[in-house]
PDB file of N, CA and C in Angstrom:
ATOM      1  N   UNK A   1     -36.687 -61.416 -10.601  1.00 92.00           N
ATOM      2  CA  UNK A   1     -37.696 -60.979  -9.660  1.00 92.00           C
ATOM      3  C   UNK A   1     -38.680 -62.129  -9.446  1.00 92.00           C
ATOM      4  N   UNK A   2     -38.721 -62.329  -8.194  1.00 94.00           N
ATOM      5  CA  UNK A   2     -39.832 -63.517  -7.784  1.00 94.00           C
ATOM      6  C   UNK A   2     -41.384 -63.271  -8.235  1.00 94.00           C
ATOM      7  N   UNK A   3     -42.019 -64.131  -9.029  1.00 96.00           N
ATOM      8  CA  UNK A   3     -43.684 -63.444  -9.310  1.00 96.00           C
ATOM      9  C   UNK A   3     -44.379 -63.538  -7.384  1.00 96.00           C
ATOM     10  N   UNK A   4     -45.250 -63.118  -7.178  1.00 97.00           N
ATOM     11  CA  UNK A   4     -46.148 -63.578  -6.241  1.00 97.00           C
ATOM     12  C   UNK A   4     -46.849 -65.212  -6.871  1.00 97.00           C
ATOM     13  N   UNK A   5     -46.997 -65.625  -6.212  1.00 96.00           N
ATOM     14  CA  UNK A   5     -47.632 -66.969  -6.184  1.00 96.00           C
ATOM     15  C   UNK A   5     -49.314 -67.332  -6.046  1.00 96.00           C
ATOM     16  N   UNK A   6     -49.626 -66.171  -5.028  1.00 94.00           N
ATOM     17  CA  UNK A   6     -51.109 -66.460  -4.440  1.00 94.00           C
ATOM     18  C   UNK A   6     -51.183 -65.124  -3.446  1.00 94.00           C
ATOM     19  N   UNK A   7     -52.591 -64.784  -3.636  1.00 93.00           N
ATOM     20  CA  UNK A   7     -52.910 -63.115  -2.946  1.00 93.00           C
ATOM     21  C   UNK A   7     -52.908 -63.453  -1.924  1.00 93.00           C
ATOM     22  N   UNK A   8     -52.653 -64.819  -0.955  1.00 93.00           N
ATOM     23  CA  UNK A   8     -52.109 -64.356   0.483  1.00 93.00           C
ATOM     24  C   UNK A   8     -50.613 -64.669   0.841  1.00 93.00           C
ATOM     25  N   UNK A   9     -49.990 -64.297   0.234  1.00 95.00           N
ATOM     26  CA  UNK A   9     -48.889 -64.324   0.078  1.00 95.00           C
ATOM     27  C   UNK A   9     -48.181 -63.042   0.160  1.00 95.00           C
ATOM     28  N   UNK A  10     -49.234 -62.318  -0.800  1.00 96.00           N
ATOM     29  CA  UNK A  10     -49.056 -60.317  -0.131  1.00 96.00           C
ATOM     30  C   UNK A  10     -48.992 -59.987   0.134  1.00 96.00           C
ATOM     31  N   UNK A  11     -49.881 -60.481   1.129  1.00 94.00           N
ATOM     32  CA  UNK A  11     -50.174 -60.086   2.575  1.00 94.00           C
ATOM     33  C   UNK A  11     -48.872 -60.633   3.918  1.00 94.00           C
ATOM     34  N   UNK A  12     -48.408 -61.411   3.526  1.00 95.00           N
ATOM     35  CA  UNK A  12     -47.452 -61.967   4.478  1.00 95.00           C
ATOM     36  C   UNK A  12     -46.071 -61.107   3.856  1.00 95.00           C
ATOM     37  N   UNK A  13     -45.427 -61.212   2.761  1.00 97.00           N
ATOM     38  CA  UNK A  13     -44.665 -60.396   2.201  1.00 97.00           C
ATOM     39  C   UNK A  13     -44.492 -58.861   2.381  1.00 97.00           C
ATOM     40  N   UNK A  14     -45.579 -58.470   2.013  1.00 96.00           N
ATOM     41  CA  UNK A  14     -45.554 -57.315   2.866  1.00 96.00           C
ATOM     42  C   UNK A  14     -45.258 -56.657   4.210  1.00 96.00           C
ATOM     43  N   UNK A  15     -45.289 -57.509   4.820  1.00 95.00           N
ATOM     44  CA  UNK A  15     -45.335 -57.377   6.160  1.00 95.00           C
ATOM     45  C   UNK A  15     -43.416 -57.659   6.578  1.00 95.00           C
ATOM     46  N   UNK A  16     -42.644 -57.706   6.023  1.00 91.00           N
ATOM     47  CA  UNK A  16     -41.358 -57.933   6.601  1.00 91.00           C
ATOM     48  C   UNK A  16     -40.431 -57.030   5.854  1.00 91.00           C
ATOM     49  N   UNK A  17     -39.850 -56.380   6.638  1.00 95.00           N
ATOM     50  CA  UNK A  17     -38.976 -55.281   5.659  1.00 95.00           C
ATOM     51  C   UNK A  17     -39.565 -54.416   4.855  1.00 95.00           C
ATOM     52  N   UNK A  18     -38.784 -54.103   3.962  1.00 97.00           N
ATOM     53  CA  UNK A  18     -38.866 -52.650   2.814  1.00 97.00           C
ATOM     54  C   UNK A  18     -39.308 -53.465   1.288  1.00 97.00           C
ATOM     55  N   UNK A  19     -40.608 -54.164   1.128  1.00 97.00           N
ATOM     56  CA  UNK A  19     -40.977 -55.083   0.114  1.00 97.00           C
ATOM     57  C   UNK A  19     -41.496 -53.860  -1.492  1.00 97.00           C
ATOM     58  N   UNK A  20     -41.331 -54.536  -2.597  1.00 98.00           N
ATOM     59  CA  UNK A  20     -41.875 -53.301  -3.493  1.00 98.00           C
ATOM     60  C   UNK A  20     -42.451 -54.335  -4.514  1.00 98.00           C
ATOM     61  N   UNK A  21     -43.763 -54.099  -4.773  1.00 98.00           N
ATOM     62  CA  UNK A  21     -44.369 -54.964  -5.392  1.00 98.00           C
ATOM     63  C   UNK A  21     -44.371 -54.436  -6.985  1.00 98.00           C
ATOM     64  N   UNK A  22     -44.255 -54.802  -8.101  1.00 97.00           N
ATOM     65  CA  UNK A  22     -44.205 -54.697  -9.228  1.00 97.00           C
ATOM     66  C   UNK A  22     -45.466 -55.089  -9.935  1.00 97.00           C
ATOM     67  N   UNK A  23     -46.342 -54.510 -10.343  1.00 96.00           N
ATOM     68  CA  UNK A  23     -47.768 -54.539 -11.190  1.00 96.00           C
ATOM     69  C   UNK A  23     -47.723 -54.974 -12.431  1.00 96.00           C
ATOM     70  N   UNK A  24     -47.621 -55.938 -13.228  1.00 95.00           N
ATOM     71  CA  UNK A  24     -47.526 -55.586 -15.114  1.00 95.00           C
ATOM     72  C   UNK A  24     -48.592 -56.864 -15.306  1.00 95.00           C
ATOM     73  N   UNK A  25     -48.279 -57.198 -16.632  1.00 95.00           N
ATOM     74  CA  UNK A  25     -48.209 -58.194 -17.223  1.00 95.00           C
ATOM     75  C   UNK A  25     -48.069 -58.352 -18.525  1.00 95.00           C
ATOM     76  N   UNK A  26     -47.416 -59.561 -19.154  1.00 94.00           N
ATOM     77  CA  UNK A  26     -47.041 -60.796 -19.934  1.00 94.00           C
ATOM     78  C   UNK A  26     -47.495 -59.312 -21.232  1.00 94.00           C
ATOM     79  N   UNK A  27     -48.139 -58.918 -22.035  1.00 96.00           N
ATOM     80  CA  UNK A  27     -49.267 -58.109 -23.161  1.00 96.00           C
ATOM     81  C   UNK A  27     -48.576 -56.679 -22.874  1.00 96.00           C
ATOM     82  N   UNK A  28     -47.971 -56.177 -22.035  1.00 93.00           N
ATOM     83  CA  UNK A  28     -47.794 -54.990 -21.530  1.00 93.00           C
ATOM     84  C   UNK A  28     -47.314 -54.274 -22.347  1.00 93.00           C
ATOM     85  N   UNK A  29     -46.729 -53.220 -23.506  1.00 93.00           N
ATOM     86  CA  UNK A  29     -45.200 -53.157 -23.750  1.00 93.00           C
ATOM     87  C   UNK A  29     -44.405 -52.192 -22.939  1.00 93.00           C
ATOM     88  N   UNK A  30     -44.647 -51.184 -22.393  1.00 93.00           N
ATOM     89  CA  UNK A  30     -44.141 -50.371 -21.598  1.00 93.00           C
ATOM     90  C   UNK A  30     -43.636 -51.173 -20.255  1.00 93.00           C
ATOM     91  N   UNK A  31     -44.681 -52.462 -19.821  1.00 93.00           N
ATOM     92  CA  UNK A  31     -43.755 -53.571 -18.865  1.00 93.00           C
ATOM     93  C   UNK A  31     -42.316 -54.227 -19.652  1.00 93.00           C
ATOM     94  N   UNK A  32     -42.400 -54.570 -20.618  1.00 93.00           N
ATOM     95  CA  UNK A  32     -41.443 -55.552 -21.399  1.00 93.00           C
ATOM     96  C   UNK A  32     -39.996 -54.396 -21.308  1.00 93.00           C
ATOM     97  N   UNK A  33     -40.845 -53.053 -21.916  1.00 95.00           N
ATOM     98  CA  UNK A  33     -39.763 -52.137 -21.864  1.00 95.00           C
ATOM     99  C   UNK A  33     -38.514 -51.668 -20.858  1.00 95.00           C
ATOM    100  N   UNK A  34     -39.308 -52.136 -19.823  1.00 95.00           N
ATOM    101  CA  UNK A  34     -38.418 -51.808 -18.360  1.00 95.00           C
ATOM    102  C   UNK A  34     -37.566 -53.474 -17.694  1.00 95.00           C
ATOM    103  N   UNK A  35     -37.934 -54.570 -18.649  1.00 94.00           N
ATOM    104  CA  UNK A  35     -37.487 -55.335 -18.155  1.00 94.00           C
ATOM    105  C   UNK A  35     -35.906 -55.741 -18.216  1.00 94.00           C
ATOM    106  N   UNK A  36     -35.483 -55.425 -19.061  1.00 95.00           N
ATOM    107  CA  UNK A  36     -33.911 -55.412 -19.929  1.00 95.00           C
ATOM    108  C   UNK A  36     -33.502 -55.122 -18.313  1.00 95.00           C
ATOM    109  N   UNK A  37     -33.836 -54.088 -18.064  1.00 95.00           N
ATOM    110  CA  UNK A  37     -32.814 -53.205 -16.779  1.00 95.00           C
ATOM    111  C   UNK A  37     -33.690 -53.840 -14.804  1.00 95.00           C
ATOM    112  N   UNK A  38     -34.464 -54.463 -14.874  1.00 96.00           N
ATOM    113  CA  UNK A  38     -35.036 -54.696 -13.990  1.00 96.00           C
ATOM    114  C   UNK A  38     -33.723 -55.360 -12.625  1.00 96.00           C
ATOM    115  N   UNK A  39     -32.963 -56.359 -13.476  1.00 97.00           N
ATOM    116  CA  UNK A  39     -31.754 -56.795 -12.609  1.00 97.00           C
ATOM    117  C   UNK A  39     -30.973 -56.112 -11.988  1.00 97.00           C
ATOM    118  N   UNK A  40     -30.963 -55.018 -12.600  1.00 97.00           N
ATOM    119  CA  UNK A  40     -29.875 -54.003 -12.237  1.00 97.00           C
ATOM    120  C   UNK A  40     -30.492 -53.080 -10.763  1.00 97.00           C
ATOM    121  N   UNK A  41     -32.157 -52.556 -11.413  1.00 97.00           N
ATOM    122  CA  UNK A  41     -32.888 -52.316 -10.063  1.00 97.00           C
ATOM    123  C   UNK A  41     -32.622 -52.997  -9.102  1.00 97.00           C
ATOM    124  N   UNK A  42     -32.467 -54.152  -9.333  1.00 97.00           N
ATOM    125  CA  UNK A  42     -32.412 -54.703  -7.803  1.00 97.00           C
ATOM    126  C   UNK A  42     -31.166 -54.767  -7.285  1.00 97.00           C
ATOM    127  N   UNK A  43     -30.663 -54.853  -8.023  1.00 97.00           N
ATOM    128  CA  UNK A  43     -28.634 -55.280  -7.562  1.00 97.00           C
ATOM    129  C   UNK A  43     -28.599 -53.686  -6.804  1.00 97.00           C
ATOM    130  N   UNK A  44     -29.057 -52.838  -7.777  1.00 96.00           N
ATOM    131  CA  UNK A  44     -28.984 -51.408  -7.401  1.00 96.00           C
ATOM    132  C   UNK A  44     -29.638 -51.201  -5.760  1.00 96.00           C
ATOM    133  N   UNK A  45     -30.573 -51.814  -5.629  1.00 96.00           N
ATOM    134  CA  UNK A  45     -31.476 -51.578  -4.042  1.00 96.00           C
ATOM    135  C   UNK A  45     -31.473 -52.765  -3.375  1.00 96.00           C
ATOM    136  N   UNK A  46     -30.504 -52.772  -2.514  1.00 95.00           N
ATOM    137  CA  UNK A  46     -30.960 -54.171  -2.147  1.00 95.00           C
ATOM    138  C   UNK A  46     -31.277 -54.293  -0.367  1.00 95.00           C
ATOM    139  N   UNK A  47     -31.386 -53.157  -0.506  1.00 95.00           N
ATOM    140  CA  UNK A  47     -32.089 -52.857   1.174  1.00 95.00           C
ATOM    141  C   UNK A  47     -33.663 -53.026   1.102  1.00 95.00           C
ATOM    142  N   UNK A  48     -34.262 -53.434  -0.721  1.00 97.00           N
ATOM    143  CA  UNK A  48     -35.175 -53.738  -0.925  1.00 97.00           C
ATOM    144  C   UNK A  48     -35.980 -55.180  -1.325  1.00 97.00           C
ATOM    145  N   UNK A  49     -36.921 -56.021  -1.111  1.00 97.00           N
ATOM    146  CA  UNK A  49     -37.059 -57.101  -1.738  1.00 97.00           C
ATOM    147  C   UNK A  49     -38.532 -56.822  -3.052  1.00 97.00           C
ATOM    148  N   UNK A  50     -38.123 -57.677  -4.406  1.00 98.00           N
ATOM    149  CA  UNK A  50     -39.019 -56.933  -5.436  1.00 98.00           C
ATOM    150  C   UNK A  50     -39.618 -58.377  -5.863  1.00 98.00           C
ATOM    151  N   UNK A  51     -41.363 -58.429  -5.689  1.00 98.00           N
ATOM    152  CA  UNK A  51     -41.951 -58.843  -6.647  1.00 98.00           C
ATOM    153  C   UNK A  51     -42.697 -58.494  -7.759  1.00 98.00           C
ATOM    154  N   UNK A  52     -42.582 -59.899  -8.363  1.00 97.00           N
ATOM    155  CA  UNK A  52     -43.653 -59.130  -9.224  1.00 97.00           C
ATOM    156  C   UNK A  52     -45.351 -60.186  -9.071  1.00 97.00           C
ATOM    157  N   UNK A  53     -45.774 -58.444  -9.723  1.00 97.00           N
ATOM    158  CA  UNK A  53     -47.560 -58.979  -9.502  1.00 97.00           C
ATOM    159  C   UNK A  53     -48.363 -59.112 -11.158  1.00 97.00           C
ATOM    160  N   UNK A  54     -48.520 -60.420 -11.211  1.00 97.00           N
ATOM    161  CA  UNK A  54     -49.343 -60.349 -12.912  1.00 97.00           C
ATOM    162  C   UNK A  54     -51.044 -59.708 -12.665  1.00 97.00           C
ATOM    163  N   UNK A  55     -50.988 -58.201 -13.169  1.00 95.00           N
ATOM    164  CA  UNK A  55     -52.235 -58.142 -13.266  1.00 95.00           C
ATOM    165  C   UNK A  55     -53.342 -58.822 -13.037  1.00 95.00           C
ATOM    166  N   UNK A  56     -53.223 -59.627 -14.597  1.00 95.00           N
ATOM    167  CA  UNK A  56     -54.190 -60.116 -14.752  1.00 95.00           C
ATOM    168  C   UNK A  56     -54.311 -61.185 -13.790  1.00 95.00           C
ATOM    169  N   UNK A  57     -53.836 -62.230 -12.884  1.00 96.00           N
ATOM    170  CA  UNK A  57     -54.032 -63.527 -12.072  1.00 96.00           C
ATOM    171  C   UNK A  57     -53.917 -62.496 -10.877  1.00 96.00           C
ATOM    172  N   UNK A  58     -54.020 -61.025 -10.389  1.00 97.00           N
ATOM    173  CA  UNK A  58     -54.456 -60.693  -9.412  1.00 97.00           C
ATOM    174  C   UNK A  58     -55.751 -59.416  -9.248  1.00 97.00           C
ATOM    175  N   UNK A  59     -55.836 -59.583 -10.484  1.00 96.00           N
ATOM    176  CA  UNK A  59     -57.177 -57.957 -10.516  1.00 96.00           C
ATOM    177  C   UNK A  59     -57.675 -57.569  -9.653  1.00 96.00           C
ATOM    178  N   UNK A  60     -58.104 -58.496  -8.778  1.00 96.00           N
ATOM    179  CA  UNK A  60     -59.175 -58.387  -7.589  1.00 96.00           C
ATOM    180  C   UNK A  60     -58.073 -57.112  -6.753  1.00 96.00           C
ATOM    181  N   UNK A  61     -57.327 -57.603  -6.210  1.00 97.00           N
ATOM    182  CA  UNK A  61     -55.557 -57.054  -5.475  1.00 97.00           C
ATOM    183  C   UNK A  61     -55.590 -56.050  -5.872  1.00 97.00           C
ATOM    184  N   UNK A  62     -55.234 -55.967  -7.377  1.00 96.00           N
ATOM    185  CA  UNK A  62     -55.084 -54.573  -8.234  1.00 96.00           C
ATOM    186  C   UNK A  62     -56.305 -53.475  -8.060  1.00 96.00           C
ATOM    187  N   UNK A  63     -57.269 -53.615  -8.232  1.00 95.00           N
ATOM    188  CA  UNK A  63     -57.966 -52.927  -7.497  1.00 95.00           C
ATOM    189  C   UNK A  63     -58.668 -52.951  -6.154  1.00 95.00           C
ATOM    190  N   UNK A  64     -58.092 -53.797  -5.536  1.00 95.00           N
ATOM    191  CA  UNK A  64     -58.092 -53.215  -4.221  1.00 95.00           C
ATOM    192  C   UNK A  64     -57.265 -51.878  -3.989  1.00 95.00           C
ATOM    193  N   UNK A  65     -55.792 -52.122  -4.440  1.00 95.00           N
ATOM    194  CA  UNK A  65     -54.857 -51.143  -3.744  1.00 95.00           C
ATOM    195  C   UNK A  65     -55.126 -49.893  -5.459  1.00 95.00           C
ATOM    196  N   UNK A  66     -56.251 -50.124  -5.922  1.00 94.00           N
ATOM    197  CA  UNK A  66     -56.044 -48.744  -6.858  1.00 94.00           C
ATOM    198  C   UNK A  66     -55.287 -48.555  -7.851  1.00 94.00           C
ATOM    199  N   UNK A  67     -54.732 -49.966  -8.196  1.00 93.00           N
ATOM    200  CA  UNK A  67     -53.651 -49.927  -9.483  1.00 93.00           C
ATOM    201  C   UNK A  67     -54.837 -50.164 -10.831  1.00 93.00           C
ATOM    202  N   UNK A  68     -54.356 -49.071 -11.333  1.00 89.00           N
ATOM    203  CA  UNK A  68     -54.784 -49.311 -12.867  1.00 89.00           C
ATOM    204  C   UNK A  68     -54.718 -49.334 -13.989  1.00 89.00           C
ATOM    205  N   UNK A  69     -53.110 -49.041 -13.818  1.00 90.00           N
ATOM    206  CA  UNK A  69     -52.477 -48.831 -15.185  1.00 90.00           C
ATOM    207  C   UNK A  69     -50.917 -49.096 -14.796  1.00 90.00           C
ATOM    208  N   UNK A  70     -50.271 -50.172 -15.811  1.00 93.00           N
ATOM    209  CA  UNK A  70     -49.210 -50.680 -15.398  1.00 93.00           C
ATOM    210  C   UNK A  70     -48.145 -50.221 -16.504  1.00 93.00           C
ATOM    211  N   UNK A  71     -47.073 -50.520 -16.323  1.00 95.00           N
ATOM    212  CA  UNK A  71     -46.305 -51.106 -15.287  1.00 95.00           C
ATOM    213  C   UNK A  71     -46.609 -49.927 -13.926  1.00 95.00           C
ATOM    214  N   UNK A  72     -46.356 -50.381 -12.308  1.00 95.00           N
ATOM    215  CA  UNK A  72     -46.952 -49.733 -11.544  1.00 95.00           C
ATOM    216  C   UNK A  72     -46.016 -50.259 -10.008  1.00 95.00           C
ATOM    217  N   UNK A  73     -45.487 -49.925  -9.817  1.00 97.00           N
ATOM    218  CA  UNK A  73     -44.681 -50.028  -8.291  1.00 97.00           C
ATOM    219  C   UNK A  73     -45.400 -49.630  -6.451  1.00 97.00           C
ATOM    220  N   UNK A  74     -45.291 -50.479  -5.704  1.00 97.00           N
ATOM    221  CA  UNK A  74     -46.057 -49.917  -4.735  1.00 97.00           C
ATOM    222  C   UNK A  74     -45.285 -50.567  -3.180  1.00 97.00           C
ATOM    223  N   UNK A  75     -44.954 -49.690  -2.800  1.00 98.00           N
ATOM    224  CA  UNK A  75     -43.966 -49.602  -2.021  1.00 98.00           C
ATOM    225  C   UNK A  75     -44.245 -50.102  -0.203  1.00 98.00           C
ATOM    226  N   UNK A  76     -43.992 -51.718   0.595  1.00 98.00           N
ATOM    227  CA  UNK A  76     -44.282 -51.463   1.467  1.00 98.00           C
ATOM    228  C   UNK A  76     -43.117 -51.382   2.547  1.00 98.00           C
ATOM    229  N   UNK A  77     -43.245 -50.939   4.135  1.00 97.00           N
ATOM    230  CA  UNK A  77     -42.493 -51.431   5.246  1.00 97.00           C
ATOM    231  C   UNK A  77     -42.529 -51.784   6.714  1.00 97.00           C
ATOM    232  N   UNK A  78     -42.599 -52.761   6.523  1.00 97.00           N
ATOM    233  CA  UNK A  78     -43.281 -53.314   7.743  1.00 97.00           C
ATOM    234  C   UNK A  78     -44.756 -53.337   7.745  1.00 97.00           C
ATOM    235  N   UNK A  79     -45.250 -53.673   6.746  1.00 96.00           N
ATOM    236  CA  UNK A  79     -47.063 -54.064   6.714  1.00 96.00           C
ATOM    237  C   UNK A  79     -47.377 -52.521   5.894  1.00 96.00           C
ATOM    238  N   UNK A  80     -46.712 -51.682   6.335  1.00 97.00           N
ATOM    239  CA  UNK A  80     -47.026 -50.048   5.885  1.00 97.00           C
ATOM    240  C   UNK A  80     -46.860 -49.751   4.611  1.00 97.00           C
ATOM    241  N   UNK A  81     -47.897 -48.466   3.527  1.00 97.00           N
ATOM    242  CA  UNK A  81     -47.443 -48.474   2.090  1.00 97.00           C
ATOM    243  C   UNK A  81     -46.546 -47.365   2.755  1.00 97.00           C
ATOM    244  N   UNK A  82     -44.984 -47.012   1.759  1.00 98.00           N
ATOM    245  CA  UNK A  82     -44.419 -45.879   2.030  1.00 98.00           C
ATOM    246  C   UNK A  82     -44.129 -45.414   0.811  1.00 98.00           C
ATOM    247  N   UNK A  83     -44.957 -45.873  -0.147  1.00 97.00           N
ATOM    248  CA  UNK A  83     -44.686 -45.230  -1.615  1.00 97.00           C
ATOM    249  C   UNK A  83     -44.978 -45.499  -2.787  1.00 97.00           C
ATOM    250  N   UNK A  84     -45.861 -45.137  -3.178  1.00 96.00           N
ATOM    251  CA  UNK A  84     -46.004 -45.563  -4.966  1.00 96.00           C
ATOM    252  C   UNK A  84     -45.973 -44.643  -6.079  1.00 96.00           C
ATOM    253  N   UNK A  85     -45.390 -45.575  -7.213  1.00 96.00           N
ATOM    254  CA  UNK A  85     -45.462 -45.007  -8.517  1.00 96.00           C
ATOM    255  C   UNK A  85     -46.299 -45.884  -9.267  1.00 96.00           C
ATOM    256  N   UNK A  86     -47.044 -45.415  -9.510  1.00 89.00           N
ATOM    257  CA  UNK A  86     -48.616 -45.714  -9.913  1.00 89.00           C
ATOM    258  C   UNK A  86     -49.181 -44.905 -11.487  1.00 89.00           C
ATOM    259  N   UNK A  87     -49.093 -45.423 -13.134  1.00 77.00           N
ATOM    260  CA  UNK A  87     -49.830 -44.629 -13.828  1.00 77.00           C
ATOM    261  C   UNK A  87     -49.220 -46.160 -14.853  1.00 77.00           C
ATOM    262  N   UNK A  88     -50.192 -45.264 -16.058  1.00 76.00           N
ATOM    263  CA  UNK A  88     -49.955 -46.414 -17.142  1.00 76.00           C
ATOM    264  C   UNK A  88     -48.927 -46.167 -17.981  1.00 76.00           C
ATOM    265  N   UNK A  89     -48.293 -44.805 -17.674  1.00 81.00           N
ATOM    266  CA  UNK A  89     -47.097 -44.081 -18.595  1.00 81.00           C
ATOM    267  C   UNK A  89     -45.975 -45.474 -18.222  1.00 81.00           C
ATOM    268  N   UNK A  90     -45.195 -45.630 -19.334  1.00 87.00           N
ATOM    269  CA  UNK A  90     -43.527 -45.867 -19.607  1.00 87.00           C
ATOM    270  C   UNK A  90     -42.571 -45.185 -18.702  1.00 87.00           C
ATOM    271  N   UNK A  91     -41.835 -46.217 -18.217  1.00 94.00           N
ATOM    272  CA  UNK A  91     -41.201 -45.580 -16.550  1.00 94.00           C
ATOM    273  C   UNK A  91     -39.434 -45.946 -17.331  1.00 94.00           C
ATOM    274  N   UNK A  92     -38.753 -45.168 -16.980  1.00 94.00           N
ATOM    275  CA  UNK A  92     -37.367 -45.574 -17.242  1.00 94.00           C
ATOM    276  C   UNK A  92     -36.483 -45.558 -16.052  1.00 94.00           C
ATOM    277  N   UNK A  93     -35.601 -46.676 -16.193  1.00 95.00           N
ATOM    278  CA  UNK A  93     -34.210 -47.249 -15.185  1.00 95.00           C
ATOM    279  C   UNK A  93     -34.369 -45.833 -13.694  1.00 95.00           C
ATOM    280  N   UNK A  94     -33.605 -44.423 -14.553  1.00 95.00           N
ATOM    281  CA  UNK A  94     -33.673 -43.379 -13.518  1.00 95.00           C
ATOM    282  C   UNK A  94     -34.817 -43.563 -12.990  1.00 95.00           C
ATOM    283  N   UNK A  95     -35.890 -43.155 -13.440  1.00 96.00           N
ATOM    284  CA  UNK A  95     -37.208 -42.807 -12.556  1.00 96.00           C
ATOM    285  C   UNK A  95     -37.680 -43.761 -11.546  1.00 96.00           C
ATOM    286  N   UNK A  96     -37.420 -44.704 -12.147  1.00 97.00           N
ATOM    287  CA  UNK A  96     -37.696 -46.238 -10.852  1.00 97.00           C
ATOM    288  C   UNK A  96     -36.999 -45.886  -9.627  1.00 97.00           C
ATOM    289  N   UNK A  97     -35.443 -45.702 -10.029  1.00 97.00           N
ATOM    290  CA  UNK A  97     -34.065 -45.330  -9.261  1.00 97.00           C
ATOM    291  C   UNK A  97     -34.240 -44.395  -7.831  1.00 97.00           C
ATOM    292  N   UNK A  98     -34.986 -43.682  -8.983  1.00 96.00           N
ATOM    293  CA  UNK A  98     -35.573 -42.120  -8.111  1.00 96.00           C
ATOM    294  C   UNK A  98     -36.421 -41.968  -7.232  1.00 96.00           C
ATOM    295  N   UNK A  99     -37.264 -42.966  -7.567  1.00 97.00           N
ATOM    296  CA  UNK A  99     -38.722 -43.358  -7.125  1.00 97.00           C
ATOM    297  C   UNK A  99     -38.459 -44.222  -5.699  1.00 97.00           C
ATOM    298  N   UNK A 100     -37.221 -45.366  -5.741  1.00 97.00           N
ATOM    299  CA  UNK A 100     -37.359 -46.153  -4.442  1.00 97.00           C
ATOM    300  C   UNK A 100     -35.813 -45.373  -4.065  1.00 97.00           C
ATOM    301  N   UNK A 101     -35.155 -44.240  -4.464  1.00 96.00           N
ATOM    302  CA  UNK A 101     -34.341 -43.438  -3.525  1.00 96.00           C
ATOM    303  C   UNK A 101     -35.252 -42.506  -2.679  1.00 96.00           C
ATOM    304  N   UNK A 102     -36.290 -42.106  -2.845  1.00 96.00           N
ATOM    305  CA  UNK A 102     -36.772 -41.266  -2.449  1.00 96.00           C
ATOM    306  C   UNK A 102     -37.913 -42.151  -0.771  1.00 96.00           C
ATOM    307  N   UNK A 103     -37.707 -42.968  -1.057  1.00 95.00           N
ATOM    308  CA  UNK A 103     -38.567 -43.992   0.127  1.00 95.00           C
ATOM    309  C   UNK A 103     -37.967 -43.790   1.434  1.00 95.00           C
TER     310      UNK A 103
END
């Protein structure tokens, strides 16, 4: 999964296709936990493009869009949000699955 680089970069990313931004960081363990299977998410969706967002080098971002507890998914298309899974709970393979089938 590509990190984001720079918060205007978000903004442009967002804006093309079915983008799903990924919230964690590096300290997380419930992030670390979901990472084993993260490849597979994507191989699994690929009508989707997935970054990821380090908390901490975007806080400002993170609370802009209301994230506050990670790991944390937020779903755009075409500039538009069409979905998030958003809490600080431990997310597993299905529920992710479920989460961007349901978009």
């Amino acid at each position: 999964m590509e990190a984001l680089k720079k918060v205007e970069d978000f903004e442009r990313l967002k804006e093309h296709g079915k983008t799903v931004f990924m919230f964690s960081a590096e300290w997380c363990g419930d992030c670390r936990f979901i990472d084993p299977f993260l490849p597979e998410i994507e191989a699994e969706n690929e009508d989707f493009y997935f970054y990821y967002v380090d908390r901490d080098a975007y806080i400002d971002l993170c609370a802009e869009l209301s994230i506050f507890g990670i790991p944390s998914f937020v779903a755009f298309e075409d500039g538009e949000e069409i979905g998030r899974f958003v809490s600080k709970d431990r997310k597993t393979k299905e529920e992710i699955n479920d989460f961007l089938a349901a978009l």
